[in-house]
Amino acid sequence: MEKKSYAVAIDLGSSKAAVAVGGYDEAGLLDIAALSERPVEGMRAGRIENIELVSRAVKEAVTEVEDELGIRITEAYAGISGEFVRCARHTDHVYVYDPQNGVCRRDVEALFDRMRNVQAPDDETIMERVPQNYVVDDCQEVKNPVGSFGKKLSSTFNFILCQQVPMQRLDMALRRLGIRMMAAFPDAIATSDAVLLPDEREEGVALVDLGAETTDVAVYYRNVLRYVATIPMGAAAINNDIRSLSVPEKYVENLKCRYGSAVARLAPENKLIRVSGRTAKDAKDILLRNLATVIEARMTDIAEFVLEEIRDSGYATKLTCGIVLTGGFVSKAPMAVMRGLIPIYTMSYYSAWWLRCFIRWFGPHMIRQFPFSECYFLEDAKRFRAELKCPLVYVGGLVSREGIDRALDAGFELVQMARALVNDPAFVRRLQEGDASTRSGCDHRNYCIARMYSVDMKCCKHCGDLPRKVREELA
């Protein structure tokens, strides 16, 4: 049997433990070979509070992937997140060895050596050293200093620090299972590598990873990590607030995902929903508006903390690409805006290798399927139409003349279509020439969405050379 070399990653969140095993395929691309997740107890805001409970959850996840692949895991990389992770900047300089010939690689290495000699406070350890810039002779900032003329080379480094106790507890939990922790990485950085596009990191973006008990913030500008912070508050705080409405804990999550809204004024004022109790007699009705008010208050708190961290980074006015939301909480319904088949394998097939890993790893566990129905956003969009006086364009599930008429009759000045036109570029002309029964041939298998960022946006019905696994998934 051929032996394969695998890399193992273990991530401990506040609500679940995940173990992923990946290997390189024939094309040299990293592919996820196995993934296991288990609910975890004994964690609080990213910190291990009960090592027995945590080790038990990790062991279950590890055992599952070991059995699936027929391997024994003895070492792994780990992810860590919590308010005990922070960043600090340090500036230092060296004098150029040969100013007549300009800055050379030797000078840059000498500067790195000085930064490597910087010591963390006694109760912290340095996880990452990220150079922010290079400055020649205190006046000329350059991206790559090699070849620049000057006598002095200086730089500011961003040091990512972690308190030693949480790191030691993580290492201890893995060693109890016979696993050596090869290195630990801040979750904010690992998530950024998985979900941010190169253009976003270059132009300026803030990644906000909203988890159960923590929210990570990472700021990028000019393709450099500028700031990292963790807010000790997440989706679990919303669940606790909902419980204040006398909702039993086991029903909170489903209630939030099914009926929740972060904008209270968009929720119907007088609509009631029935919430089950321990018995049928204990069931009660609550107002949707009250549920939305509770969610909005807590989400406003989280948003304000996030904005405060972004302002503290010093790059709030330079984030051309704005904020990217991700995480177990915000990703529960990422494809709700599309509807139809969610082709996980096809999406990963046409993605860059780093995004491919993320989709195959998290996709089957986090992305829900939403069946397609025409004008699926119309009822929600009508609420915005009622509140706003400006011209609005309706977007969402238009595939027929009848659907377009419904949107226009609801008061929208314009409508927008995408997948219907990818399937049939002449669809608008057919609408003009046809009647009320004219309909697009798009069946919403979303192949066009899967490939639009890497190749072009093309309907699967116009492709005759699809890979076998893609054909099988779309069948």
CSV table of C-alpha atoms in Angstrom, one decimal:
chain,number,residue,atom,x,y,z
A,1,MET,CA,0.0,0.0,0.0
A,2,GLU,CA,1.4,3.4,-1.0
A,3,LYS,CA,2.3,5.6,2.0
A,4,LYS,CA,1.1,9.2,1.9
A,5,SER,CA,2.3,12.2,3.8
A,6,TYR,CA,-0.4,14.1,5.6
A,7,ALA,CA,-0.6,17.4,7.4
A,8,VAL,CA,-2.9,17.6,10.4
A,9,ALA,CA,-4.7,20.7,11.8
A,10,ILE,CA,-6.6,20.8,15.1
A,11,ASP,CA,-8.8,23.8,15.9
A,12,LEU,CA,-10.4,24.2,19.3
A,13,GLY,CA,-13.3,26.6,19.3
A,14,SER,CA,-15.6,27.6,22.1
A,15,SER,CA,-18.3,25.2,20.9
A,16,LYS,CA,-16.6,22.6,18.8
A,17,ALA,CA,-13.3,20.8,18.1
A,18,ALA,CA,-12.3,20.2,14.5
A,19,VAL,CA,-9.6,17.9,13.1
A,20,ALA,CA,-8.6,18.1,9.5
A,21,VAL,CA,-6.1,15.9,7.6
A,22,GLY,CA,-4.8,17.0,4.2
A,23,GLY,CA,-2.4,15.7,1.6
A,24,TYR,CA,-1.0,16.9,-1.7
A,25,ASP,CA,-2.6,15.5,-4.9
A,26,GLU,CA,-0.8,14.8,-8.2
A,27,ALA,CA,-1.0,18.4,-9.2
A,28,GLY,CA,0.7,19.5,-6.0
A,29,LEU,CA,-2.5,21.0,-4.6
A,30,LEU,CA,-3.4,20.5,-0.9
A,31,ASP,CA,-6.6,18.4,-0.7
A,32,ILE,CA,-8.6,17.7,2.5
A,33,ALA,CA,-8.6,13.9,2.9
A,34,ALA,CA,-10.7,13.7,6.1
A,35,LEU,CA,-12.5,16.0,8.5
A,36,SER,CA,-14.2,15.5,11.8
A,37,GLU,CA,-15.9,17.8,14.2
A,38,ARG,CA,-17.2,17.2,17.7
A,39,PRO,CA,-19.1,19.4,20.2
A,40,VAL,CA,-16.8,20.5,22.9
A,41,GLU,CA,-17.3,21.5,26.5
A,42,GLY,CA,-14.8,22.9,28.9
A,43,MET,CA,-13.9,25.9,26.8
A,44,ARG,CA,-14.5,29.5,27.6
A,45,ALA,CA,-13.8,32.3,25.1
A,46,GLY,CA,-11.1,30.2,23.5
A,47,ARG,CA,-9.4,29.2,26.8
A,48,ILE,CA,-9.3,25.6,28.1
A,49,GLU,CA,-11.1,25.5,31.5
A,50,ASN,CA,-11.6,21.7,31.7
A,51,ILE,CA,-8.8,19.7,30.1
A,52,GLU,CA,-10.6,16.4,30.6
A,53,LEU,CA,-13.7,17.4,28.6
A,54,VAL,CA,-11.7,19.1,25.9
A,55,SER,CA,-9.3,16.1,25.4
A,56,ARG,CA,-12.3,13.8,25.2
A,57,ALA,CA,-13.8,15.8,22.3
A,58,VAL,CA,-10.5,16.1,20.5
A,59,LYS,CA,-9.9,12.4,20.9
A,60,GLU,CA,-13.2,11.5,19.4
A,61,ALA,CA,-12.5,13.7,16.3
A,62,VAL,CA,-9.0,12.4,16.0
A,63,THR,CA,-10.1,8.7,16.3
A,64,GLU,CA,-12.7,9.2,13.5
A,65,VAL,CA,-10.1,10.6,11.0
A,66,GLU,CA,-7.6,7.9,12.0
A,67,ASP,CA,-10.1,5.2,11.3
A,68,GLU,CA,-11.1,6.7,8.1
A,69,LEU,CA,-7.6,7.0,6.7
A,70,GLY,CA,-6.0,4.1,8.5
A,71,ILE,CA,-3.3,6.3,10.0
A,72,ARG,CA,-2.0,7.2,13.5
A,73,ILE,CA,-1.8,10.9,14.3
A,74,THR,CA,1.3,11.8,16.4
A,75,GLU,CA,1.8,15.5,15.5
A,76,ALA,CA,-0.4,18.4,14.4
A,77,TYR,CA,-0.6,22.1,13.9
A,78,ALA,CA,-3.1,23.9,16.2
A,79,GLY,CA,-5.2,27.0,16.0
A,80,ILE,CA,-5.8,29.3,18.9
A,81,SER,CA,-8.0,32.3,19.5
A,82,GLY,CA,-9.1,34.5,22.5
A,83,GLU,CA,-8.6,37.9,24.0
A,84,PHE,CA,-5.2,36.6,25.3
A,85,VAL,CA,-4.0,37.0,21.6
A,86,ARG,CA,-2.9,40.5,20.8
A,87,CYS,CA,-0.5,42.4,18.6
A,88,ALA,CA,2.3,44.9,19.5
A,89,ARG,CA,4.5,46.9,17.2
A,90,HIS,CA,8.3,47.4,17.5
A,91,THR,CA,10.6,49.5,15.4
A,92,ASP,CA,14.3,48.9,15.0
A,93,HIS,CA,17.1,49.6,12.5
A,94,VAL,CA,20.5,48.6,11.1
A,95,TYR,CA,23.2,50.5,9.3
A,96,VAL,CA,23.7,49.4,5.7
A,97,TYR,CA,26.9,47.3,5.3
A,98,ASP,CA,27.9,48.8,1.9
A,99,PRO,CA,26.0,52.1,1.2
A,100,GLN,CA,27.8,52.6,-2.1
A,101,ASN,CA,26.2,49.5,-3.5
A,102,GLY,CA,22.9,49.9,-1.8
A,103,VAL,CA,20.9,47.7,0.6
A,104,CYS,CA,21.5,44.0,0.1
A,105,ARG,CA,19.9,40.8,1.4
A,106,ARG,CA,22.5,40.7,4.2
A,107,ASP,CA,21.2,44.0,5.6
A,108,VAL,CA,17.6,42.7,5.6
A,109,GLU,CA,18.7,39.5,7.4
A,110,ALA,CA,20.5,41.6,9.9
A,111,LEU,CA,17.4,43.6,10.6
A,112,PHE,CA,15.4,40.3,10.9
A,113,ASP,CA,18.0,39.0,13.4
A,114,ARG,CA,17.5,42.0,15.6
A,115,MET,CA,13.7,41.5,15.5
A,116,ARG,CA,14.2,37.8,16.4
A,117,ASN,CA,16.1,38.9,19.4
A,118,VAL,CA,13.2,40.9,20.7
A,119,GLN,CA,11.8,39.2,23.8
A,120,ALA,CA,8.1,38.9,24.8
A,121,PRO,CA,6.9,39.9,28.3
A,122,ASP,CA,7.4,37.1,30.8
A,123,ASP,CA,3.8,35.8,30.6
A,124,GLU,CA,3.5,35.9,26.8
A,125,THR,CA,5.1,34.2,23.9
A,126,ILE,CA,5.6,35.4,20.3
A,127,MET,CA,3.6,33.6,17.7
A,128,GLU,CA,4.4,35.7,14.6
A,129,ARG,CA,6.7,38.5,13.5
A,130,VAL,CA,5.2,40.4,10.6
A,131,PRO,CA,7.2,43.2,8.9
A,132,GLN,CA,5.0,46.2,8.3
A,133,ASN,CA,7.3,48.4,6.1
A,134,TYR,CA,10.9,49.2,5.3
A,135,VAL,CA,12.3,52.7,5.5
A,136,VAL,CA,15.6,53.9,4.1
A,137,ASP,CA,17.3,56.8,5.8
A,138,ASP,CA,14.2,57.6,7.8
A,139,CYS,CA,12.4,59.1,4.8
A,140,GLN,CA,11.9,56.7,1.9
A,141,GLU,CA,9.4,53.9,2.5
A,142,VAL,CA,9.8,50.9,0.2
A,143,LYS,CA,8.1,47.6,-0.2
A,144,ASN,CA,11.4,45.7,-1.0
A,145,PRO,CA,14.5,47.5,0.3
A,146,VAL,CA,17.1,45.4,-1.6
A,147,GLY,CA,18.8,47.6,-4.1
A,148,SER,CA,17.8,50.9,-2.5
A,149,PHE,CA,20.5,53.4,-1.7
A,150,GLY,CA,21.0,54.7,1.8
A,151,LYS,CA,23.0,54.4,5.0
A,152,LYS,CA,20.2,53.2,7.4
A,153,LEU,CA,17.5,50.6,7.0
A,154,SER,CA,14.7,50.5,9.6
A,155,SER,CA,11.4,48.6,9.9
A,156,THR,CA,8.4,48.3,12.1
A,157,PHE,CA,7.4,44.7,12.9
A,158,ASN,CA,4.0,43.6,14.1
A,159,PHE,CA,4.4,41.0,16.9
A,160,ILE,CA,1.5,38.6,17.4
A,161,LEU,CA,1.6,37.6,21.1
A,162,CYS,CA,-0.2,35.0,23.1
A,163,GLN,CA,-0.4,34.5,26.8
A,164,GLN,CA,1.6,31.4,27.9
A,165,VAL,CA,-1.0,29.8,30.1
A,166,PRO,CA,-3.6,29.2,27.3
A,167,MET,CA,-0.9,28.0,25.0
A,168,GLN,CA,0.5,25.6,27.6
A,169,ARG,CA,-3.0,24.2,28.3
A,170,LEU,CA,-3.5,23.6,24.5
A,171,ASP,CA,-0.2,21.8,24.3
A,172,MET,CA,-1.1,19.8,27.4
A,173,ALA,CA,-4.4,18.7,26.0
A,174,LEU,CA,-2.8,17.4,22.8
A,175,ARG,CA,0.1,15.7,24.7
A,176,ARG,CA,-2.5,13.7,26.7
A,177,LEU,CA,-3.5,12.2,23.4
A,178,GLY,CA,0.0,11.5,22.3
A,179,ILE,CA,0.1,14.3,19.8
A,180,ARG,CA,3.0,16.8,19.6
A,181,MET,CA,2.0,20.3,18.8
A,182,MET,CA,4.3,21.4,16.0
A,183,ALA,CA,3.2,25.0,16.1
A,184,ALA,CA,0.2,27.1,17.0
A,185,PHE,CA,-1.3,29.8,14.8
A,186,PRO,CA,-3.8,32.6,15.5
A,187,ASP,CA,-7.1,31.6,14.1
A,188,ALA,CA,-7.6,35.1,12.7
A,189,ILE,CA,-4.6,34.6,10.4
A,190,ALA,CA,-5.5,31.1,9.3
A,191,THR,CA,-9.0,32.2,8.5
A,192,SER,CA,-7.8,35.2,6.5
A,193,ASP,CA,-5.6,32.9,4.4
A,194,ALA,CA,-8.6,30.7,3.7
A,195,VAL,CA,-11.3,33.3,2.8
A,196,LEU,CA,-9.7,36.6,1.7
A,197,LEU,CA,-8.9,37.3,-1.9
A,198,PRO,CA,-5.4,38.7,-2.8
A,199,ASP,CA,-7.0,41.9,-4.1
A,200,GLU,CA,-8.8,42.4,-0.8
A,201,ARG,CA,-5.6,42.0,1.2
A,202,GLU,CA,-3.9,44.4,-1.1
A,203,GLU,CA,-6.5,47.2,-1.2
A,204,GLY,CA,-7.4,47.0,2.5
A,205,VAL,CA,-9.9,44.8,4.3
A,206,ALA,CA,-11.0,43.8,7.8
A,207,LEU,CA,-11.8,40.2,8.3
A,208,VAL,CA,-14.4,39.6,11.1
A,209,ASP,CA,-14.7,36.0,12.2
A,210,LEU,CA,-17.8,35.6,14.4
A,211,GLY,CA,-17.7,32.5,16.5
A,212,ALA,CA,-19.6,31.2,19.5
A,213,GLU,CA,-17.9,33.1,22.3
A,214,THR,CA,-15.2,35.1,20.5
A,215,THR,CA,-15.0,37.4,17.5
A,216,ASP,CA,-11.7,37.7,15.7
A,217,VAL,CA,-10.7,40.8,13.8
A,218,ALA,CA,-7.8,40.9,11.3
A,219,VAL,CA,-6.9,44.0,9.3
A,220,TYR,CA,-4.9,43.8,6.1
A,221,TYR,CA,-3.5,46.6,3.9
A,222,ARG,CA,-1.0,46.4,1.1
A,223,ASN,CA,-1.0,42.6,1.4
A,224,VAL,CA,0.4,42.9,5.0
A,225,LEU,CA,-1.3,41.9,8.2
A,226,ARG,CA,-1.6,45.2,10.1
A,227,TYR,CA,-3.7,44.3,13.2
A,228,VAL,CA,-5.1,41.3,15.1
A,229,ALA,CA,-7.6,41.4,18.0
A,230,THR,CA,-10.1,39.1,19.7
A,231,ILE,CA,-13.4,40.3,21.2
A,232,PRO,CA,-14.6,38.0,24.0
A,233,MET,CA,-18.2,38.0,22.7
A,234,GLY,CA,-19.9,36.0,20.0
A,235,ALA,CA,-23.1,34.2,19.0
A,236,ALA,CA,-23.5,32.5,22.4
A,237,ALA,CA,-24.2,35.9,23.9
A,238,ILE,CA,-27.1,36.2,21.5
A,239,ASN,CA,-28.4,32.8,22.5
A,240,ASN,CA,-28.2,33.8,26.2
A,241,ASP,CA,-30.2,36.9,25.5
A,242,ILE,CA,-32.9,35.0,23.7
A,243,ARG,CA,-33.2,32.7,26.7
A,244,SER,CA,-34.2,35.8,28.7
A,245,LEU,CA,-37.5,35.6,26.7
A,246,SER,CA,-38.1,32.3,28.7
A,247,VAL,CA,-37.2,30.2,25.6
A,248,PRO,CA,-35.8,26.7,26.6
A,249,GLU,CA,-32.1,26.4,25.7
A,250,LYS,CA,-32.6,23.5,23.3
A,251,TYR,CA,-34.9,25.6,21.1
A,252,VAL,CA,-32.9,28.8,21.0
A,253,GLU,CA,-30.5,28.0,18.1
A,254,ASN,CA,-33.3,26.9,15.8
A,255,LEU,CA,-35.5,29.8,16.8
A,256,LYS,CA,-32.6,32.3,16.1
A,257,CYS,CA,-31.7,30.8,12.7
A,258,ARG,CA,-35.3,30.3,11.5
A,259,TYR,CA,-37.0,33.5,12.7
A,260,GLY,CA,-34.2,35.8,13.9
A,261,SER,CA,-33.4,39.3,12.4
A,262,ALA,CA,-30.7,41.7,13.4
A,263,VAL,CA,-32.9,44.7,12.3
A,264,ALA,CA,-35.9,45.0,14.7
A,265,ARG,CA,-37.9,47.4,12.6
A,266,LEU,CA,-38.0,45.0,9.7
A,267,ALA,CA,-39.7,42.3,11.8
A,268,PRO,CA,-43.5,42.3,11.8
A,269,GLU,CA,-44.9,44.1,14.8
A,270,ASN,CA,-47.8,41.8,15.7
A,271,LYS,CA,-46.7,38.4,14.4
A,272,LEU,CA,-46.5,35.7,17.0
A,273,ILE,CA,-44.5,32.5,16.9
A,274,ARG,CA,-45.1,29.4,19.0
A,275,VAL,CA,-42.2,28.2,21.1
A,276,SER,CA,-42.3,24.7,22.6
A,277,GLY,CA,-41.8,24.1,26.3
A,278,ARG,CA,-41.1,21.0,28.4
A,279,THR,CA,-44.6,19.9,27.7
A,280,ALA,CA,-47.4,21.1,25.4
A,281,LYS,CA,-48.9,23.0,28.2
A,282,ASP,CA,-45.7,25.0,28.7
A,283,ALA,CA,-45.6,26.2,25.1
A,284,LYS,CA,-45.8,30.0,24.7
A,285,ASP,CA,-46.1,32.7,22.0
A,286,ILE,CA,-43.5,35.4,21.6
A,287,LEU,CA,-43.5,38.4,19.2
A,288,LEU,CA,-41.1,38.3,16.3
A,289,ARG,CA,-40.4,42.0,17.0
A,290,ASN,CA,-39.3,41.2,20.5
A,291,LEU,CA,-37.0,38.4,19.3
A,292,ALA,CA,-35.5,40.8,16.7
A,293,THR,CA,-35.0,43.5,19.3
A,294,VAL,CA,-33.0,41.2,21.5
A,295,ILE,CA,-30.8,40.1,18.6
A,296,GLU,CA,-30.3,43.6,17.3
A,297,ALA,CA,-29.2,44.9,20.7
A,298,ARG,CA,-26.5,42.2,21.1
A,299,MET,CA,-25.3,42.4,17.5
A,300,THR,CA,-25.0,46.2,17.9
A,301,ASP,CA,-22.7,45.6,20.8
A,302,ILE,CA,-20.6,43.3,18.8
A,303,ALA,CA,-20.5,45.6,15.8
A,304,GLU,CA,-19.4,48.5,18.0
A,305,PHE,CA,-16.6,46.5,19.5
A,306,VAL,CA,-15.5,45.5,16.0
A,307,LEU,CA,-15.5,49.1,14.8
A,308,GLU,CA,-13.5,50.1,17.9
A,309,GLU,CA,-10.8,47.5,17.1
A,310,ILE,CA,-10.7,48.6,13.4
A,311,ARG,CA,-10.3,52.2,14.5
A,312,ASP,CA,-7.5,51.2,16.9
A,313,SER,CA,-5.7,49.5,14.0
A,314,GLY,CA,-5.2,52.9,12.4
A,315,TYR,CA,-6.4,51.7,9.1
A,316,ALA,CA,-10.1,52.4,9.3
A,317,THR,CA,-10.0,55.0,6.4
A,318,LYS,CA,-7.9,52.7,4.2
A,319,LEU,CA,-10.1,49.6,3.9
A,320,THR,CA,-11.2,49.9,0.3
A,321,CYS,CA,-12.7,46.4,0.4
A,322,GLY,CA,-14.6,47.0,3.6
A,323,ILE,CA,-15.4,44.2,6.0
A,324,VAL,CA,-15.6,40.5,5.2
A,325,LEU,CA,-17.7,38.4,7.6
A,326,THR,CA,-17.0,34.7,8.2
A,327,GLY,CA,-17.2,32.1,10.9
A,328,GLY,CA,-19.4,29.3,12.2
A,329,PHE,CA,-22.2,31.8,13.1
A,330,VAL,CA,-22.3,34.0,10.0
A,331,SER,CA,-21.8,31.1,7.6
A,332,LYS,CA,-24.9,29.1,8.6
A,333,ALA,CA,-26.7,30.3,5.5
A,334,PRO,CA,-24.1,31.8,3.1
A,335,MET,CA,-25.9,30.5,0.0
A,336,ALA,CA,-29.4,31.7,1.0
A,337,VAL,CA,-28.9,34.6,-1.5
A,338,MET,CA,-28.6,32.1,-4.4
A,339,ARG,CA,-31.1,29.2,-3.8
A,340,GLY,CA,-31.0,26.0,-5.7
A,341,LEU,CA,-28.4,23.3,-5.7
A,342,ILE,CA,-25.2,24.0,-3.7
A,343,PRO,CA,-22.5,22.1,-5.6
A,344,ILE,CA,-19.7,21.8,-2.9
A,345,TYR,CA,-17.3,19.7,-5.0
A,346,THR,CA,-17.8,21.9,-8.1
A,347,MET,CA,-17.2,25.1,-6.1
A,348,SER,CA,-14.0,23.7,-4.7
A,349,TYR,CA,-12.9,22.4,-8.1
A,350,TYR,CA,-12.8,25.8,-9.6
A,351,SER,CA,-11.3,27.6,-6.6
A,352,ALA,CA,-7.7,28.4,-5.7
A,353,TRP,CA,-6.0,25.7,-3.6
A,354,TRP,CA,-6.3,27.6,-0.3
A,355,LEU,CA,-10.0,28.3,-0.8
A,356,ARG,CA,-10.5,24.7,-2.1
A,357,CYS,CA,-9.4,23.4,1.2
A,358,PHE,CA,-11.7,25.7,3.1
A,359,ILE,CA,-14.8,24.8,1.0
A,360,ARG,CA,-14.2,21.0,1.1
A,361,TRP,CA,-13.4,21.2,4.8
A,362,PHE,CA,-16.3,23.4,6.1
A,363,GLY,CA,-18.8,23.3,3.2
A,364,PRO,CA,-20.6,20.1,3.8
A,365,HIS,CA,-21.0,20.9,7.5
A,366,MET,CA,-21.9,24.6,7.4
A,367,ILE,CA,-23.6,25.4,4.1
A,368,ARG,CA,-27.3,24.7,4.1
A,369,GLN,CA,-29.3,23.9,1.0
A,370,PHE,CA,-32.1,26.4,0.1
A,371,PRO,CA,-34.7,25.2,-2.5
A,372,PHE,CA,-35.3,27.6,-5.3
A,373,SER,CA,-38.6,29.5,-5.7
A,374,GLU,CA,-39.2,32.4,-8.0
A,375,CYS,CA,-39.0,35.9,-6.4
A,376,TYR,CA,-37.7,34.3,-3.2
A,377,PHE,CA,-36.7,37.7,-1.8
A,378,LEU,CA,-39.7,39.6,-2.8
A,379,GLU,CA,-41.7,39.6,0.5
A,380,ASP,CA,-38.6,40.8,2.4
A,381,ALA,CA,-37.7,43.3,-0.3
A,382,LYS,CA,-41.2,44.9,0.0
A,383,ARG,CA,-40.4,46.0,3.6
A,384,PHE,CA,-37.4,48.0,2.3
A,385,ARG,CA,-39.6,49.3,-0.5
A,386,ALA,CA,-42.1,50.6,2.1
A,387,GLU,CA,-39.4,52.3,4.2
A,388,LEU,CA,-37.3,53.9,1.4
A,389,LYS,CA,-38.2,56.6,-1.0
A,390,CYS,CA,-35.3,56.3,-3.4
A,391,PRO,CA,-35.5,54.1,-6.6
A,392,LEU,CA,-34.8,50.4,-5.9
A,393,VAL,CA,-33.7,47.5,-8.0
A,394,TYR,CA,-35.2,44.1,-7.1
A,395,VAL,CA,-32.7,41.2,-7.2
A,396,GLY,CA,-33.4,37.5,-6.5
A,397,GLY,CA,-34.9,34.6,-8.4
A,398,LEU,CA,-36.3,36.1,-11.6
A,399,VAL,CA,-36.7,33.6,-14.4
A,400,SER,CA,-40.0,34.5,-16.1
A,401,ARG,CA,-42.1,37.4,-17.4
A,402,GLU,CA,-44.6,36.7,-14.6
A,403,GLY,CA,-42.0,37.1,-11.9
A,404,ILE,CA,-40.7,40.3,-13.4
A,405,ASP,CA,-44.2,41.7,-13.4
A,406,ARG,CA,-44.7,40.8,-9.8
A,407,ALA,CA,-41.6,42.7,-8.8
A,408,LEU,CA,-42.5,45.8,-10.8
A,409,ASP,CA,-46.0,45.7,-9.5
A,410,ALA,CA,-44.6,45.7,-6.0
A,411,GLY,CA,-43.1,49.2,-6.6
A,412,PHE,CA,-39.6,48.4,-7.8
A,413,GLU,CA,-38.3,50.6,-10.5
A,414,LEU,CA,-36.0,48.1,-12.1
A,415,VAL,CA,-35.2,44.4,-11.8
A,416,GLN,CA,-31.9,42.5,-12.2
A,417,MET,CA,-31.2,39.0,-13.6
A,418,ALA,CA,-28.0,37.0,-13.7
A,419,ARG,CA,-28.3,33.2,-13.9
A,420,ALA,CA,-31.2,33.4,-16.3
A,421,LEU,CA,-29.1,35.4,-18.7
A,422,VAL,CA,-26.1,33.1,-18.3
A,423,ASN,CA,-28.3,30.3,-19.3
A,424,ASP,CA,-29.9,32.2,-22.2
A,425,PRO,CA,-28.2,35.5,-23.3
A,426,ALA,CA,-31.2,36.1,-25.6
A,427,PHE,CA,-33.7,35.8,-22.8
A,428,VAL,CA,-34.6,39.5,-22.7
A,429,ARG,CA,-35.3,39.5,-26.4
A,430,ARG,CA,-37.5,36.5,-26.0
A,431,LEU,CA,-39.4,38.3,-23.3
A,432,GLN,CA,-40.0,41.2,-25.6
A,433,GLU,CA,-41.2,38.8,-28.4
A,434,GLY,CA,-43.0,36.3,-26.2
A,435,ASP,CA,-45.9,36.3,-23.8
A,436,ALA,CA,-46.5,35.9,-20.1
A,437,SER,CA,-45.5,32.2,-20.2
A,438,THR,CA,-41.9,33.0,-21.4
A,439,ARG,CA,-39.5,31.4,-19.0
A,440,SER,CA,-35.7,30.9,-18.7
A,441,GLY,CA,-34.3,27.4,-19.0
A,442,CYS,CA,-32.0,27.8,-15.9
A,443,ASP,CA,-32.6,25.0,-13.4
A,444,HIS,CA,-30.4,26.6,-10.7
A,445,ARG,CA,-27.7,24.0,-10.3
A,446,ASN,CA,-25.3,27.0,-9.7
A,447,TYR,CA,-22.4,25.7,-11.8
A,448,CYS,CA,-22.0,29.2,-13.2
A,449,ILE,CA,-21.5,30.5,-9.6
A,450,ALA,CA,-19.0,27.9,-8.8
A,451,ARG,CA,-16.7,28.8,-11.7
A,452,MET,CA,-17.2,32.5,-12.1
A,453,TYR,CA,-14.1,33.6,-10.0
A,454,SER,CA,-11.6,31.4,-11.7
A,455,VAL,CA,-12.7,30.8,-15.3
A,456,ASP,CA,-15.8,32.6,-16.4
A,457,MET,CA,-19.5,32.6,-15.7
A,458,LYS,CA,-20.8,29.9,-17.9
A,459,CYS,CA,-23.9,27.6,-17.7
A,460,CYS,CA,-23.3,23.9,-17.3
A,461,LYS,CA,-25.7,23.3,-20.2
A,462,HIS,CA,-23.3,25.0,-22.5
A,463,CYS,CA,-20.2,22.9,-21.4
A,464,GLY,CA,-19.6,19.6,-23.0
A,465,ASP,CA,-16.3,18.7,-21.2
A,466,LEU,CA,-17.2,18.7,-17.5
A,467,PRO,CA,-15.1,16.6,-15.2
A,468,ARG,CA,-16.7,13.3,-14.2
A,469,LYS,CA,-17.3,14.3,-10.5
A,470,VAL,CA,-18.7,17.6,-11.5
A,471,ARG,CA,-21.1,15.9,-13.9
A,472,GLU,CA,-22.2,13.5,-11.2
A,473,GLU,CA,-22.8,16.3,-8.7
A,474,LEU,CA,-24.9,18.3,-11.1
A,475,ALA,CA,-26.9,15.4,-12.4
